[in-house]
Amino acid sequence: MKSDAGVIGVWIGKAPRPDGSGRLTVPEDGFLAALAERAAELRLPLHLFAAEGFRAETGSLTGYVREGGCWQEREVALPAVVYDRCGPSGASSRRFSELQLERMRRLHPHARLSSWLPGKLAQLEALRRAGSELAALAPPTRLLNGASSVAEAAREWGAVFLKPDGGMQGRGVLSLGPDGSGWLLRGRAGDGRTLAARLPDLEAAAERTERLVRGRRYILQPQLPLCDRQGRPFDVRALVQKDGRGRWRLTGTALRRGRPGGIASNLHGGGEALPARDGLELLLGAEGAARCSAEIDRLALLAAEAAENAFGRLAELGLDFGVEPDGRLWLLELNSRPGRDAFSSFPGGIARTAVERPLLYARLLGARPVPERSGARSSAAPSR
């Protein structure tokens, strides 16, 4: 067993595979390469690893380090801090990975940089328990439970937005609303393909929707007026992160907008990003955009503290805010493994800060490891 103090292990879902040229490729390659480069500048030892690379009988770990602009397979030290970038996975895969991580921890204790957030429904329920100000941000939400629940929601709300409870990148989102004498079902399939179907009545539409999502956990929400004047769906992503002292800081905000007539603003679905204040001015004017931006900044930090109290230690969050034409705010969801694509071209060093802050917080935890805490905490003070 190799072990060194302060080693940061970035936990990825699967071991890298060689591409056509023989180079190892990993998900989020651009971000993880930037993370490794900045870690080297800060003299912080960092490697990637997958759960399958740990061998409990010998206590050894196969990982991946950045050398010469490429990922190289090496035997690496057991980490002092684990940065989870696994992304969504099946329940059995997650159980195996967690078991492997626990075996590693018994040999060499480590701190987890972030807890695993539950699905969107549990996130919004936690917001509602956190006080009236955050509760007011949570849209009406219920669990899809058969075709009858879809029809009931459509009768109550007029039009329905559906999304996977544990999904990301806009995959699997659907909208259902009246269309002339019938109903229109639109969305993105799990593989990213667009779909559209016109159904003659609500019952037929609800049945088609239920068949489409069968076997997956979905939530239902009313379709909120969250489009700009050109009919492009948009939201505001606020990235908040712990700094090197363990305190929540706002790193940046980006307005993400989709294609005209689309139903999702995610960049992976063909959207684009621009600085939030600039984008909000097009909708609300300069004065309204200033007020709205300030509220998003404040509420993002407040929601981060509430999420940490509810779910355990967190290092960063991407919070997605919906904005109605009159400036009314909704907090649509939280992501504890936020991407950085929305900030990659922004001025002012936001992209660099977004990469650096998890490393600085990991350095704090690696120097002064603290026991993991589970469940709600009585204080909103930052985790140290």
Coordinates of C-alpha atoms in Angstrom, one line a residue:
M1 CA 0.0 0.0 0.0
K2 CA 1.3 3.4 -1.0
S3 CA 0.1 6.4 0.9
D4 CA 1.2 10.0 1.1
A5 CA -0.3 12.9 3.0
G6 CA -2.3 15.4 1.0
V7 CA -2.9 13.3 -2.1
I8 CA -6.0 14.2 -4.1
G9 CA -7.8 11.3 -5.8
V10 CA -10.3 12.3 -8.5
W11 CA -12.8 9.5 -8.5
I12 CA -14.1 8.8 -12.1
G13 CA -16.8 6.3 -13.1
K14 CA -14.9 4.1 -15.4
A15 CA -11.2 3.4 -16.1
P16 CA -10.0 5.4 -19.2
R17 CA -10.0 3.6 -22.5
P18 CA -7.5 4.3 -25.4
D19 CA -8.9 6.1 -28.4
G20 CA -7.9 5.3 -32.0
S21 CA -4.4 6.8 -31.5
G22 CA -3.8 4.9 -28.3
R23 CA -4.2 7.9 -26.0
L24 CA -6.2 7.3 -22.8
T25 CA -9.5 9.3 -22.8
V26 CA -11.7 10.2 -19.9
P27 CA -15.0 11.9 -19.5
E28 CA -14.6 15.6 -18.8
D29 CA -11.2 15.4 -20.3
G30 CA -10.8 19.2 -20.7
F31 CA -11.7 20.0 -17.1
L32 CA -9.7 17.1 -15.6
A33 CA -6.6 18.1 -17.6
A34 CA -7.0 21.7 -16.4
L35 CA -7.4 20.4 -12.9
A36 CA -4.2 18.3 -13.1
E37 CA -2.3 21.2 -14.6
R38 CA -3.4 23.6 -11.8
A39 CA -2.7 21.0 -9.1
A40 CA 0.9 20.7 -10.4
E41 CA 1.3 24.5 -10.2
L42 CA 0.1 24.4 -6.6
R43 CA 2.4 21.4 -5.9
L44 CA -0.6 19.2 -5.0
P45 CA -0.3 15.5 -5.9
L46 CA -3.3 14.5 -7.9
H47 CA -4.4 11.5 -9.8
L48 CA -7.6 10.0 -11.3
F49 CA -8.9 6.6 -10.3
A50 CA -11.8 4.3 -10.8
A51 CA -13.2 1.9 -8.2
E52 CA -12.2 -1.1 -10.3
G53 CA -8.5 -0.1 -10.0
F54 CA -8.4 -0.8 -6.2
R55 CA -7.2 -4.3 -5.1
A56 CA -8.2 -4.9 -1.5
E57 CA -6.0 -8.0 -1.1
T58 CA -2.8 -5.9 -1.7
G59 CA -4.0 -2.4 -0.8
S60 CA -2.8 -1.2 -4.2
L61 CA -4.5 1.3 -6.5
T62 CA -4.1 1.8 -10.2
G63 CA -4.6 5.4 -11.2
Y64 CA -3.9 7.9 -13.9
V65 CA -1.6 10.9 -13.8
R66 CA -1.1 13.7 -16.3
E67 CA 2.3 13.5 -17.9
G68 CA 3.4 15.2 -21.2
G69 CA -0.1 16.3 -22.0
C70 CA -1.5 12.7 -21.7
W71 CA -3.0 10.5 -19.1
Q72 CA -0.6 7.7 -18.1
E73 CA -1.5 4.6 -16.1
R74 CA 0.5 4.2 -12.8
E75 CA 0.3 2.6 -9.4
V76 CA -0.7 5.6 -7.2
A77 CA -1.0 6.4 -3.5
L78 CA -4.2 5.9 -1.7
P79 CA -5.8 9.4 -1.5
A80 CA -6.2 11.6 1.5
V81 CA -9.1 13.5 -0.2
V82 CA -11.5 12.0 -2.7
Y83 CA -13.1 14.3 -5.3
D84 CA -16.1 12.6 -6.8
R85 CA -16.6 13.2 -10.5
C86 CA -18.4 9.9 -11.2
G87 CA -21.6 11.4 -12.6
P88 CA -24.8 9.3 -12.7
S89 CA -24.6 5.6 -12.7
G90 CA -26.8 2.6 -12.0
A91 CA -27.6 1.5 -8.5
S92 CA -25.5 -1.7 -8.6
S93 CA -22.5 0.2 -10.1
R94 CA -22.8 2.8 -7.4
R95 CA -23.0 0.2 -4.6
F96 CA -19.8 -1.5 -5.9
S97 CA -17.9 1.8 -6.1
E98 CA -19.0 2.8 -2.6
L99 CA -17.9 -0.6 -1.2
Q100 CA -14.5 -0.2 -2.9
L101 CA -14.2 3.3 -1.5
E102 CA -15.0 2.1 2.0
R103 CA -12.4 -0.7 1.7
M104 CA -9.8 2.0 0.7
R105 CA -10.8 4.2 3.6
R106 CA -10.3 1.4 6.1
L107 CA -6.7 1.0 4.9
H108 CA -6.0 4.7 4.6
P109 CA -8.6 7.2 6.0
H110 CA -9.6 9.9 3.6
A111 CA -12.0 12.8 3.5
R112 CA -14.7 13.1 0.9
L113 CA -14.7 16.5 -0.8
S114 CA -18.5 16.4 -1.4
S115 CA -21.5 14.3 -0.4
W116 CA -23.7 12.7 -3.0
L117 CA -26.9 14.7 -3.6
P118 CA -30.2 12.9 -3.8
G119 CA -32.7 13.4 -6.7
K120 CA -34.4 16.6 -7.6
L121 CA -37.6 15.9 -5.6
A122 CA -35.6 15.4 -2.4
Q123 CA -33.6 18.5 -3.1
L124 CA -36.7 20.7 -3.5
E125 CA -38.2 19.1 -0.3
A126 CA -35.1 20.1 1.6
L127 CA -35.4 23.7 0.3
R128 CA -39.0 23.8 1.5
R129 CA -37.9 22.8 5.0
A130 CA -35.1 25.4 5.1
G131 CA -37.3 28.4 5.6
S132 CA -39.9 30.5 3.8
E133 CA -37.4 32.4 1.6
L134 CA -36.0 29.2 0.0
A135 CA -39.3 27.4 0.1
A136 CA -40.8 30.2 -2.2
L137 CA -38.1 29.3 -4.8
A138 CA -39.2 25.7 -5.1
P139 CA -41.6 25.0 -8.0
P140 CA -44.6 22.7 -7.4
T141 CA -43.3 19.2 -7.9
R142 CA -44.7 15.7 -7.7
L143 CA -43.5 12.2 -8.5
L144 CA -44.8 10.6 -11.7
N145 CA -46.8 7.6 -10.7
G146 CA -48.5 6.2 -13.8
A147 CA -50.5 7.8 -16.6
S148 CA -53.2 9.0 -14.2
S149 CA -50.6 11.3 -12.4
V150 CA -49.6 12.8 -15.8
A151 CA -53.2 13.5 -16.7
E152 CA -54.1 14.9 -13.3
A153 CA -51.1 17.3 -13.4
A154 CA -52.0 18.4 -16.9
R155 CA -55.6 19.2 -15.9
E156 CA -54.4 21.2 -12.9
W157 CA -51.5 23.1 -14.5
G158 CA -52.5 23.2 -18.1
A159 CA -49.1 22.1 -19.4
V160 CA -46.5 19.8 -17.7
F161 CA -42.7 19.6 -17.7
L162 CA -41.2 16.2 -16.9
K163 CA -37.6 15.3 -16.1
P164 CA -35.7 12.4 -14.7
D165 CA -35.4 12.7 -10.9
G166 CA -31.7 11.9 -11.1
G167 CA -30.9 13.0 -14.7
M168 CA -28.4 15.6 -16.0
Q169 CA -27.4 17.5 -19.1
G170 CA -31.1 17.9 -20.2
R171 CA -31.4 14.3 -21.3
G172 CA -34.8 12.7 -20.9
V173 CA -36.7 16.0 -20.4
L174 CA -40.2 16.2 -21.8
S175 CA -43.0 18.7 -22.2
L176 CA -46.7 18.0 -22.6
G177 CA -49.2 20.7 -23.5
P178 CA -52.3 21.4 -25.5
D179 CA -51.9 21.8 -29.2
G180 CA -55.0 22.7 -31.1
S181 CA -57.6 20.0 -30.6
G182 CA -55.0 17.6 -29.2
W183 CA -51.8 17.4 -27.1
L184 CA -48.2 17.8 -28.1
L185 CA -45.5 15.7 -26.4
R186 CA -41.9 16.9 -27.0
G187 CA -38.5 16.4 -25.6
R188 CA -35.1 14.7 -25.6
A189 CA -34.6 11.0 -25.3
G190 CA -32.0 9.5 -23.0
D191 CA -29.5 9.3 -25.9
G192 CA -30.0 13.0 -26.7
R193 CA -32.2 12.6 -29.7
T194 CA -35.2 15.0 -30.1
L195 CA -38.7 13.6 -30.2
A196 CA -42.2 14.9 -30.9
A197 CA -45.6 13.3 -31.0
R198 CA -49.1 14.7 -31.4
L199 CA -51.9 12.8 -29.6
P200 CA -55.6 13.2 -30.0
D201 CA -56.6 13.7 -26.4
L202 CA -55.1 14.0 -22.9
E203 CA -55.6 10.3 -22.0
A204 CA -53.7 9.1 -25.1
A205 CA -51.0 11.7 -24.4
A206 CA -50.7 10.6 -20.7
E207 CA -50.5 6.9 -21.8
R208 CA -47.8 7.7 -24.4
T209 CA -45.8 9.6 -21.8
E210 CA -46.0 6.9 -19.2
R211 CA -44.8 4.3 -21.7
L212 CA -42.0 6.5 -22.8
V213 CA -40.6 6.9 -19.2
R214 CA -41.6 3.5 -17.8
G215 CA -39.1 2.0 -15.4
R216 CA -37.4 5.4 -14.7
R217 CA -38.1 7.7 -11.8
Y218 CA -39.6 11.0 -13.1
I219 CA -40.9 14.2 -11.6
L220 CA -43.7 16.4 -12.8
Q221 CA -43.7 20.3 -12.7
P222 CA -45.9 23.0 -14.3
Q223 CA -44.5 24.5 -17.4
L224 CA -43.2 27.9 -16.2
P225 CA -42.8 30.9 -18.5
L226 CA -39.0 30.6 -18.6
C227 CA -38.2 31.8 -22.2
D228 CA -36.7 35.0 -23.5
R229 CA -38.4 37.3 -26.1
Q230 CA -37.2 35.1 -29.0
G231 CA -38.8 32.0 -27.5
R232 CA -35.5 30.5 -26.3
P233 CA -35.7 28.6 -23.0
F234 CA -33.1 29.8 -20.6
D235 CA -31.9 29.5 -17.0
V236 CA -29.1 31.1 -14.9
R237 CA -26.4 28.8 -13.6
A238 CA -24.8 30.0 -10.4
L239 CA -21.5 28.3 -9.5
V240 CA -20.7 28.5 -5.8
Q241 CA -17.6 26.8 -4.3
K242 CA -15.7 26.5 -1.0
D243 CA -12.5 28.5 -1.0
G244 CA -9.2 27.6 0.6
R245 CA -10.6 28.5 4.1
G246 CA -13.7 26.4 3.7
R247 CA -16.1 29.2 3.1
W248 CA -18.8 29.4 0.5
R249 CA -18.0 31.9 -2.3
L250 CA -19.8 32.8 -5.5
T251 CA -17.5 31.9 -8.5
G252 CA -19.7 33.1 -11.3
T253 CA -23.1 33.2 -13.0
A254 CA -24.0 32.3 -16.6
L255 CA -27.2 32.6 -18.5
R256 CA -27.7 29.4 -20.6
R257 CA -30.2 29.6 -23.4
G258 CA -31.4 26.9 -25.8
R259 CA -32.7 27.0 -29.3
P260 CA -35.9 28.9 -30.2
G261 CA -38.9 26.7 -29.6
G262 CA -36.8 24.2 -27.5
I263 CA -37.7 23.0 -24.1
A264 CA -34.3 22.9 -22.4
S265 CA -31.4 25.3 -22.0
N266 CA -28.6 22.8 -21.4
L267 CA -25.4 23.4 -23.4
H268 CA -25.2 19.7 -24.3
G269 CA -28.5 20.1 -26.1
G270 CA -27.1 22.8 -28.4
G271 CA -27.5 25.8 -26.1
E272 CA -25.1 28.8 -25.6
A273 CA -23.9 30.7 -22.6
L274 CA -23.2 34.3 -21.8
P275 CA -22.6 36.3 -18.7
A276 CA -25.8 36.3 -16.6
R277 CA -26.0 40.1 -16.2
D278 CA -25.7 40.7 -19.9
G279 CA -28.4 38.1 -20.7
L280 CA -30.8 39.3 -18.0
E281 CA -30.6 42.9 -19.4
L282 CA -32.2 41.7 -22.6
L283 CA -35.1 40.4 -20.6
L284 CA -35.5 42.8 -17.7
G285 CA -33.6 46.0 -18.6
A286 CA -30.5 47.3 -16.8
E287 CA -32.1 48.1 -13.5
G288 CA -34.2 44.9 -13.3
A289 CA -31.2 42.8 -14.3
A290 CA -29.1 44.4 -11.6
R291 CA -31.7 43.5 -8.9
C292 CA -32.2 40.0 -10.3
S293 CA -28.5 39.3 -10.4
A294 CA -28.0 40.4 -6.9
E295 CA -30.8 38.2 -5.7
I296 CA -29.4 35.2 -7.5
D297 CA -26.0 35.8 -6.0
R298 CA -27.4 36.0 -2.5
L299 CA -29.9 33.1 -2.7
A300 CA -27.3 30.8 -4.3
L301 CA -25.1 31.1 -1.2
L302 CA -28.1 30.7 1.1
A303 CA -29.2 27.6 -0.7
A304 CA -25.7 26.1 -0.6
E305 CA -25.7 26.4 3.1
A306 CA -29.1 24.8 3.4
A307 CA -28.1 21.9 1.1
E308 CA -25.0 21.3 3.1
N309 CA -27.0 21.2 6.3
A310 CA -29.4 18.7 4.8
F311 CA -27.1 16.4 2.9
G312 CA -23.6 16.7 4.4
R313 CA -20.3 18.3 3.4
L314 CA -20.3 19.9 -0.1
A315 CA -17.4 21.5 -1.9
E316 CA -19.3 23.1 -4.8
L317 CA -22.8 23.4 -6.3
G318 CA -24.2 24.4 -9.6
L319 CA -27.6 26.0 -8.9
D320 CA -30.0 26.5 -11.8
F321 CA -32.4 29.4 -11.5
G322 CA -35.4 30.0 -13.7
V323 CA -36.4 33.7 -14.3
E324 CA -39.9 34.7 -15.4
P325 CA -40.5 37.8 -17.5
D326 CA -41.3 39.9 -14.4
G327 CA -38.1 38.8 -12.6
R328 CA -39.8 36.1 -10.4
L329 CA -37.2 33.5 -9.5
W330 CA -37.4 29.7 -9.2
L331 CA -34.7 27.4 -8.1
L332 CA -35.0 24.5 -10.5
E333 CA -32.3 22.1 -9.3
L334 CA -28.9 21.7 -7.7
N335 CA -25.9 19.8 -9.0
S336 CA -23.0 18.7 -6.8
R337 CA -20.8 17.8 -9.8
P338 CA -21.2 21.0 -11.9
G339 CA -19.6 21.3 -15.2
R340 CA -17.5 24.4 -16.2
D341 CA -18.4 24.7 -19.9
A342 CA -20.7 27.7 -19.4
F343 CA -17.8 29.7 -18.0
S344 CA -15.0 28.6 -20.3
S345 CA -14.9 31.7 -22.5
F346 CA -15.9 34.3 -19.9
P347 CA -13.5 37.2 -19.0
G348 CA -12.0 37.9 -15.6
G349 CA -10.5 34.5 -14.8
I350 CA -13.7 32.8 -13.8
A351 CA -12.8 29.6 -15.6
R352 CA -9.4 29.4 -13.7
T353 CA -11.1 30.1 -10.4
A354 CA -13.7 27.4 -11.0
V355 CA -10.9 24.9 -11.5
E356 CA -8.7 26.1 -8.6
R357 CA -11.2 26.4 -5.7
P358 CA -11.9 22.6 -5.3
L359 CA -8.1 22.1 -5.1
L360 CA -7.7 24.7 -2.4
Y361 CA -10.5 23.2 -0.4
A362 CA -9.1 19.7 -0.9
R363 CA -5.7 21.0 0.4
L364 CA -7.5 22.2 3.5
L365 CA -9.2 18.9 4.1
G366 CA -6.0 17.0 3.3
A367 CA -4.0 19.0 5.9
R368 CA -6.7 18.8 8.6
P369 CA -9.0 15.8 7.8
V370 CA -12.3 15.9 9.6
P371 CA -14.7 13.0 10.2
E372 CA -17.5 12.5 7.8
R373 CA -20.8 13.8 9.0
S374 CA -24.2 12.5 7.9
G375 CA -27.7 13.9 8.1
A376 CA -28.7 17.4 8.9
R377 CA -26.5 19.7 10.9
S378 CA -27.6 22.2 13.4
S379 CA -25.3 25.0 12.2
A380 CA -24.8 26.5 8.7
A381 CA -21.1 27.2 9.4
P382 CA -18.8 26.1 6.7
S383 CA -17.2 22.7 6.9
R384 CA -13.6 22.8 7.8

